[in-house]
Short mmCIF file of C-alpha atoms and ligand atoms in Angstrom, two decimals:
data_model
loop_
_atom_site.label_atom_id
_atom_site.label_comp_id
_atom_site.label_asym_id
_atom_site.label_seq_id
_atom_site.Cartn_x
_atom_site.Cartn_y
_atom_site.Cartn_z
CA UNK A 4 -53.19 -99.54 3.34
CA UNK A 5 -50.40 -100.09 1.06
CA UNK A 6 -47.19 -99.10 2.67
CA UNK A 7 -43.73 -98.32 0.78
CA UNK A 8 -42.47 -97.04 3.69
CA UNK A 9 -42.22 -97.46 7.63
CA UNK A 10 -45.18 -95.42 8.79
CA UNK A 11 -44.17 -95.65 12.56
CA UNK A 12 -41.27 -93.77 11.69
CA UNK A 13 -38.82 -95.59 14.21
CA UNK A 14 -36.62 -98.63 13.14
CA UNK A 15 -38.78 -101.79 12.37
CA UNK A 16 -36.27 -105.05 12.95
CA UNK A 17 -37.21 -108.15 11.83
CA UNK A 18 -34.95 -111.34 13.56
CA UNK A 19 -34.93 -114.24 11.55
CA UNK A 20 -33.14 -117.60 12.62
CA UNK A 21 -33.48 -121.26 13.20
CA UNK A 22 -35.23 -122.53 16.12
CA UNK A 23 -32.75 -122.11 18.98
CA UNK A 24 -30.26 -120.19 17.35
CA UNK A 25 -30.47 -117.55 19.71
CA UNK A 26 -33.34 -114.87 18.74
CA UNK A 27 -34.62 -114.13 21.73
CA UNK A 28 -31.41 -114.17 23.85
CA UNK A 29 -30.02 -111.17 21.36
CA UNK A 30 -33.65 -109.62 21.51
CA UNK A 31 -32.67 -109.38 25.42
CA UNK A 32 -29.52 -107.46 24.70
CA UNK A 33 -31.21 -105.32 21.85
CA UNK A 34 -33.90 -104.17 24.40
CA UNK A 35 -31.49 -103.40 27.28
CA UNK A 36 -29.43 -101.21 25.17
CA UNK A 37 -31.74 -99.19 22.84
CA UNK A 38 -34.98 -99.59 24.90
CA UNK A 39 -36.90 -101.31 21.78
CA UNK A 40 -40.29 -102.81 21.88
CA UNK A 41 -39.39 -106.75 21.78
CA UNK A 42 -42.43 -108.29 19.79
CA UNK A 43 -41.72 -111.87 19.65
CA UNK A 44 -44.15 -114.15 17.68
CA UNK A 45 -43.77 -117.41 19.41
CA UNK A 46 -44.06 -115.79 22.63
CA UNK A 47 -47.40 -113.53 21.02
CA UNK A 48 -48.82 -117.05 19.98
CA UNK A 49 -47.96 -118.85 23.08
CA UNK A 50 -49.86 -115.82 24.90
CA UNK A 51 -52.83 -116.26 22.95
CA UNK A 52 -52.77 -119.72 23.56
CA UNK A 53 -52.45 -119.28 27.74
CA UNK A 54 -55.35 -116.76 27.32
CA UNK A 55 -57.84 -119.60 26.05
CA UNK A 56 -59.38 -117.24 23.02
CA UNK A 57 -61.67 -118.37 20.85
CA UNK A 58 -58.64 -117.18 18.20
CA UNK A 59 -55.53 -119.24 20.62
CA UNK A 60 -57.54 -122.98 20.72
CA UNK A 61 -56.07 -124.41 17.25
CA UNK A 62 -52.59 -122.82 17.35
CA UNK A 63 -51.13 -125.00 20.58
CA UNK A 64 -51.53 -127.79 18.02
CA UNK A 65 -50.19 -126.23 15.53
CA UNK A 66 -46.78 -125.35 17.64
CA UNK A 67 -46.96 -128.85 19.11
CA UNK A 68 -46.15 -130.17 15.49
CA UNK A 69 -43.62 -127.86 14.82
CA UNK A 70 -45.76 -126.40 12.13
CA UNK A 71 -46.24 -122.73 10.59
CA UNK A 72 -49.69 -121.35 12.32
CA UNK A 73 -52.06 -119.30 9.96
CA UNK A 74 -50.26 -116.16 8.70
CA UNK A 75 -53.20 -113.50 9.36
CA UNK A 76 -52.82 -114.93 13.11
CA UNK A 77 -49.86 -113.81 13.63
CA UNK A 78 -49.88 -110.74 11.31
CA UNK A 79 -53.18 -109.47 13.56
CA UNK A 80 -51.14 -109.94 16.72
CA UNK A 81 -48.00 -108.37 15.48
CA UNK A 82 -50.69 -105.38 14.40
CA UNK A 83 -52.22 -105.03 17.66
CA UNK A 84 -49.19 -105.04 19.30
CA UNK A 85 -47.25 -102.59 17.09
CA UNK A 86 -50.24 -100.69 17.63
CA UNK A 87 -50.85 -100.87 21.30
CA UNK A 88 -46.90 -100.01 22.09
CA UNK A 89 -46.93 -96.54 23.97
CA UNK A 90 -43.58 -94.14 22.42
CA UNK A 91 -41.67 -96.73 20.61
CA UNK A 92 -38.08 -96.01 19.83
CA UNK A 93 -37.97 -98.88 17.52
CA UNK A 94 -39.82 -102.40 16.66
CA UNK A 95 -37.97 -105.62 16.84
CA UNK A 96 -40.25 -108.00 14.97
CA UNK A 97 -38.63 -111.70 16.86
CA UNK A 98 -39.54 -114.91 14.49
CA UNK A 99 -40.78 -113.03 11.84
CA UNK A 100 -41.29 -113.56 8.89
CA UNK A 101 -40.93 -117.57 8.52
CA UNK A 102 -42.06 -117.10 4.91
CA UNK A 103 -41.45 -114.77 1.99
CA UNK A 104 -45.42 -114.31 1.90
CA UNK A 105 -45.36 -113.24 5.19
CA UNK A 106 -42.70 -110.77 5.08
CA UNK A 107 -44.30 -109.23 1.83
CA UNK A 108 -48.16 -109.39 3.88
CA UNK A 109 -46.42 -107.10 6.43
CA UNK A 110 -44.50 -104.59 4.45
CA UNK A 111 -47.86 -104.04 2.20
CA UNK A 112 -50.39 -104.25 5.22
CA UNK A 113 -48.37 -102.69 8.09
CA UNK A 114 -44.95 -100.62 7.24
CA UNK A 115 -41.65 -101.01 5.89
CA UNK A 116 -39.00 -103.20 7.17
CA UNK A 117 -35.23 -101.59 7.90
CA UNK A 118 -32.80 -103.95 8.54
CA UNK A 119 -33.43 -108.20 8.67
CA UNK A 120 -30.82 -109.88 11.40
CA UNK A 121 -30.43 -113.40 10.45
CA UNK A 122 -28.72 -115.76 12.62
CA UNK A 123 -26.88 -118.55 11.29
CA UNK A 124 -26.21 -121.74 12.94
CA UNK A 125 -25.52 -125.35 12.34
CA UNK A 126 -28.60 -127.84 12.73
CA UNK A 127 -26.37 -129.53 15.58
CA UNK A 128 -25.90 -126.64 17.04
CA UNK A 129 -29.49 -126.10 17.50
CA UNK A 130 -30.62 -129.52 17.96
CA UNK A 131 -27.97 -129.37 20.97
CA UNK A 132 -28.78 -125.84 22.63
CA UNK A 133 -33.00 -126.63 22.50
CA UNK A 134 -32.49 -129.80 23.96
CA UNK A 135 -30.50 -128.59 26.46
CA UNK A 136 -33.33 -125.84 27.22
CA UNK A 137 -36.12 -128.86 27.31
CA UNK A 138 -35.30 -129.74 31.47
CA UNK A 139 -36.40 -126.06 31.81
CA UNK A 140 -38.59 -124.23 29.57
CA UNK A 141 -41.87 -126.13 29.71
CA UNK A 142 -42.28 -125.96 26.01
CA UNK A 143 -44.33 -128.33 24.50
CA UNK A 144 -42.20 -128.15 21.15
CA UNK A 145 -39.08 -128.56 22.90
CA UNK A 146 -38.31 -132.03 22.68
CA UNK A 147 -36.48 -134.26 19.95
CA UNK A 148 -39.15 -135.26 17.57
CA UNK A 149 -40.87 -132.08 17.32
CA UNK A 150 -37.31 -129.81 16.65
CA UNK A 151 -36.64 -132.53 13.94
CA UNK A 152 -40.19 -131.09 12.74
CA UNK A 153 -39.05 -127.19 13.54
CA UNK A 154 -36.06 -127.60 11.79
CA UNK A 155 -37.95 -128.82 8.67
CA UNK A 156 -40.08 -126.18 8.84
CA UNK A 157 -36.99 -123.90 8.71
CA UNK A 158 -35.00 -125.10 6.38
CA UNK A 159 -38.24 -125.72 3.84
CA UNK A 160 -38.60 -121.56 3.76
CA UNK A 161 -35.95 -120.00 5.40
CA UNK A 162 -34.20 -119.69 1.98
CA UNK A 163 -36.45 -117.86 0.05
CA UNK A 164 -36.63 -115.19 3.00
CA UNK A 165 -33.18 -114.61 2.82
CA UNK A 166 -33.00 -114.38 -1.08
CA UNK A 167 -35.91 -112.01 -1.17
CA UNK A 168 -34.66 -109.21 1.18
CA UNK A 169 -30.78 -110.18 0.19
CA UNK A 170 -30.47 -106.29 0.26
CA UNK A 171 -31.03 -105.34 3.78
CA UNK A 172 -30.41 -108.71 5.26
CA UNK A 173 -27.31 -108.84 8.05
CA UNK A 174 -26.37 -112.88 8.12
CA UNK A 175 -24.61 -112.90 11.60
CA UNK A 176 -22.15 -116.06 12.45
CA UNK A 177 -24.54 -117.30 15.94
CA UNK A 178 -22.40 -119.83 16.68
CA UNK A 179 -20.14 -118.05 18.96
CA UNK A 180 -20.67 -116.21 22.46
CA UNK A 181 -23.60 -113.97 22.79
CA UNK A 182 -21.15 -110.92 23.68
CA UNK A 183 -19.49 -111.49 20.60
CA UNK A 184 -22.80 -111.95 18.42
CA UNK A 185 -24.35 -108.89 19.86
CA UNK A 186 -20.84 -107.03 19.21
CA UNK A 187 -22.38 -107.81 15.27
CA UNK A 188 -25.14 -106.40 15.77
CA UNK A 189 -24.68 -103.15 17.24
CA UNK A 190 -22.52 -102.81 14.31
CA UNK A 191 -26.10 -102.91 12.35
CA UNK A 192 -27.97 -101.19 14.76
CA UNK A 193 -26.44 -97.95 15.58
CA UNK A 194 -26.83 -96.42 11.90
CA UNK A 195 -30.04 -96.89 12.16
CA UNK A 196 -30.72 -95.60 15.41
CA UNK A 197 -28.60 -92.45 14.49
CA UNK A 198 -30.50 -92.47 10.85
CA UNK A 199 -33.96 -92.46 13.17
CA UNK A 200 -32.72 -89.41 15.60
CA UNK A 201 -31.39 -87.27 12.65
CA UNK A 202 -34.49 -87.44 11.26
CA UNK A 203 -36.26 -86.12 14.70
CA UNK A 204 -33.90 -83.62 15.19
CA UNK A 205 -34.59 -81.90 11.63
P1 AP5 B 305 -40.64 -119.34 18.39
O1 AP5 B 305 -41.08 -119.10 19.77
O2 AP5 B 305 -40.26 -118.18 17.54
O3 AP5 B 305 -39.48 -120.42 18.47
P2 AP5 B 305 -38.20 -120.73 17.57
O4 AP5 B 305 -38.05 -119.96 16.33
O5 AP5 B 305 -38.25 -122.20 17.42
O6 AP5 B 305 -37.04 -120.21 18.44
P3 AP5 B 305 -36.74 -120.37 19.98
O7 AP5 B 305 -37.57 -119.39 20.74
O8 AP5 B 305 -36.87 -121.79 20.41
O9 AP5 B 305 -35.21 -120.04 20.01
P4 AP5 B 305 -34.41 -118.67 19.81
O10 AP5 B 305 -33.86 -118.57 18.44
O11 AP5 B 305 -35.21 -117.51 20.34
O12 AP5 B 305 -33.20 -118.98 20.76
P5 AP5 B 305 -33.01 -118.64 22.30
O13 AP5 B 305 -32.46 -117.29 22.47
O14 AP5 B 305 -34.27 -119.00 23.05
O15 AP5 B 305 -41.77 -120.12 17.58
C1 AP5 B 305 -42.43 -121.26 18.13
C2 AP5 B 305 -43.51 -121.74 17.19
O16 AP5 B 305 -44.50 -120.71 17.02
C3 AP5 B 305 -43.08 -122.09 15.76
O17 AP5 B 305 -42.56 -123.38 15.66
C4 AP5 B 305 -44.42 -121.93 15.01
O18 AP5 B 305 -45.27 -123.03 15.25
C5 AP5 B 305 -45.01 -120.72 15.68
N1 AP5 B 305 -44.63 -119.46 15.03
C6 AP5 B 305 -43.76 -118.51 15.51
N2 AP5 B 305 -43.66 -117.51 14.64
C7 AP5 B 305 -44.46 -117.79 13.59
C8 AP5 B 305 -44.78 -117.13 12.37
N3 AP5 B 305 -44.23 -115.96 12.05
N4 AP5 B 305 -45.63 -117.73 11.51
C9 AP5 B 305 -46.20 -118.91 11.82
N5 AP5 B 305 -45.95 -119.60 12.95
C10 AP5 B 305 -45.09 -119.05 13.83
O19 AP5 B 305 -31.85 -119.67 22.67
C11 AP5 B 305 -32.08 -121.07 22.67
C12 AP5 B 305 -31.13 -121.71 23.73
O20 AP5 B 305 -29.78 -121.53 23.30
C13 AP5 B 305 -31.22 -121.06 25.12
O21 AP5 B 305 -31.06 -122.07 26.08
C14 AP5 B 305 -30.07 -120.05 25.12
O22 AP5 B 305 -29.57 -119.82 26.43
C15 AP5 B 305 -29.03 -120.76 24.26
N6 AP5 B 305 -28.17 -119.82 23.50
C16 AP5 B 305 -28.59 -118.71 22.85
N7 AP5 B 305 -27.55 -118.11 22.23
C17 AP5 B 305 -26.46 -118.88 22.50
C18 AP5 B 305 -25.08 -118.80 22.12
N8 AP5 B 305 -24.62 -117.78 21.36
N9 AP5 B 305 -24.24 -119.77 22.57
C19 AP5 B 305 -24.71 -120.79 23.34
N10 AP5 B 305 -26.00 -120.93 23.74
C20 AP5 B 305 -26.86 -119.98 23.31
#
C-alpha cells in the first residue's frame, strides 16, 4: 500500500514530545473533548510486554535502557490497533514517530498524517516532573539513570522529526498549566475536526 493520503478518512494526530513533557496528560483532554481513539505507543509496548508474547519478551529490555524498540514493532501494533478501533472520529498517534524513518514507514505503509503536536519543554523540566512520577507509576524507566538515557534518545532524533514535517508541525510551549496547553491545542484541533465533518456532510 502506498498511501498519499489518510485512508481512514478521520483526523490522524501524531504527539511528539520529550519523555515527561506531558503527552499523555493532553491525550486525556483530547479524548474527553472530541471522543478520539488515544493510541499511545509506550502504553501499546508496555501491553505487549504484560501479555508475555512471544513478540513483548525483548522489548521490556529495550524500555528498561531507555532505548528505541524495533520500528516494525511498534508500526504492527499501531496497525492493529488503528485497525481494530470500531467508528473512529479521529486517531491520536501518542509517542509517535521518535524517528524521521518512522514517521515516513507510517505515512507510506498506513495513511497520511494531519497535524504533528509537539511539546516543548526544558530537560529540567522533565527530568523534574518524571522523577516526581517515579514514587507512583511503577515504571521501570522511571528513575534517574534511565531518563538521562530517554532524554538522549530524544534529543539524538527528535530534531530531524521536527525539520521533516516543519509544515504541519504545531510546537506548543508545555511548560505551563495543562489548561493553558490544551487552550493551544484546541486552537489546532478544531479546523480539523470541522475540515473532517464538512467533508461527511457533502
Ligand atoms: P512512552 O510511554 O511514550 O514514554 P515517554 O515518551 O518517555 O513519555 P511519558 O509517558 O513518560 O511522558 P508524557 O510525555 O506522556 O508525559 P505525562 O503526561 O505522562 O515510551 C516509553 C518507551 O517505550 C520509550 O522510552 C521507548 O523505549 C519505547 N517507545 C515508545 N514509543 C516508541 C516508538 N515509537 N519507537 C520505538 N520505541 C518506542 O506527564 C509526565 C508527568 O508530568 C506526570 O506526572 C504529569 O502529571 C506531569 N505533567 C504533565 N503535564 C504537566 C504540566 N503542564 N505541568 C506540570 N506537570 C505536568
Amino acid at each position: 500500500m502506498d498511501t498519499e493520503e489518510n485512508t481512514f478518512n478521520v483526523p490522524i494526530i501524531w504527539v511528539l514530545g520529550g519523555p515527561g513533557s506531558g503527552k499523555g496528560t493532553q491525550c486525556d483532554k483530547i479524548v474527553a473533548k472530541y471522543g478520539f481513539t488515544h493510541l499511545s505507543s509506550g502504553d501499546l509496548l508496555r501491553a505487549e510486554v504484560a501479555s508475555g508474547s512471544p513478540r513483548g519478551k525483548d522489548l521490556s529490555d529495550t524500555m528498561a535502557k531507555g532505548a528505541l524498540v524495533p520500528m516494525e514493532v511498534v508500526l504492527d501494533l499501531l496497525r492493529e490497533a488503528m485497525l481494530k478501533a470500531e467508528k473512529p472520529s479521529g486517531f491520536l498517534i501518542d509517542g509517535y514517530p521518535r524517528e524521521k524513518i518512522q514517521g515516513i514507514q507510517f505515512e507510506s505503509t498506513i495513511a497520511a498524517v494531519d497535524v504533528v503536536l509537539f511539546f516543548d519543554c526544558s530537560e529540567d523540566t522533565l527530568t523534574s516532573r518524571l522523577l516526581g512520577r517515579a514514587a507512583s507509576s511503577g515504571r521501570v524507566d522511571d528513575n534517574e539513570e534511565t531518563i538521562k538515557k530517554r532524554l538522549i534518545t530524544f534529543n539524538t532524533f527528535n530534531n530531524e522529526i521536527v525539520e521533516h514535517y516543519e509544515p504541519k508541525l504545531k510546537k506548543i510551549n508545555a511548560e505551563r498549566h495543562p489548561d493553558d496547553i490544551f487552550a493551544e491545542v484546541i486552537q489546532y484541533l478544531d479546523p480539523l475536526v470541522q475540515k473532517a465533518a464538512a467533508a461527511v456532510a457533502q
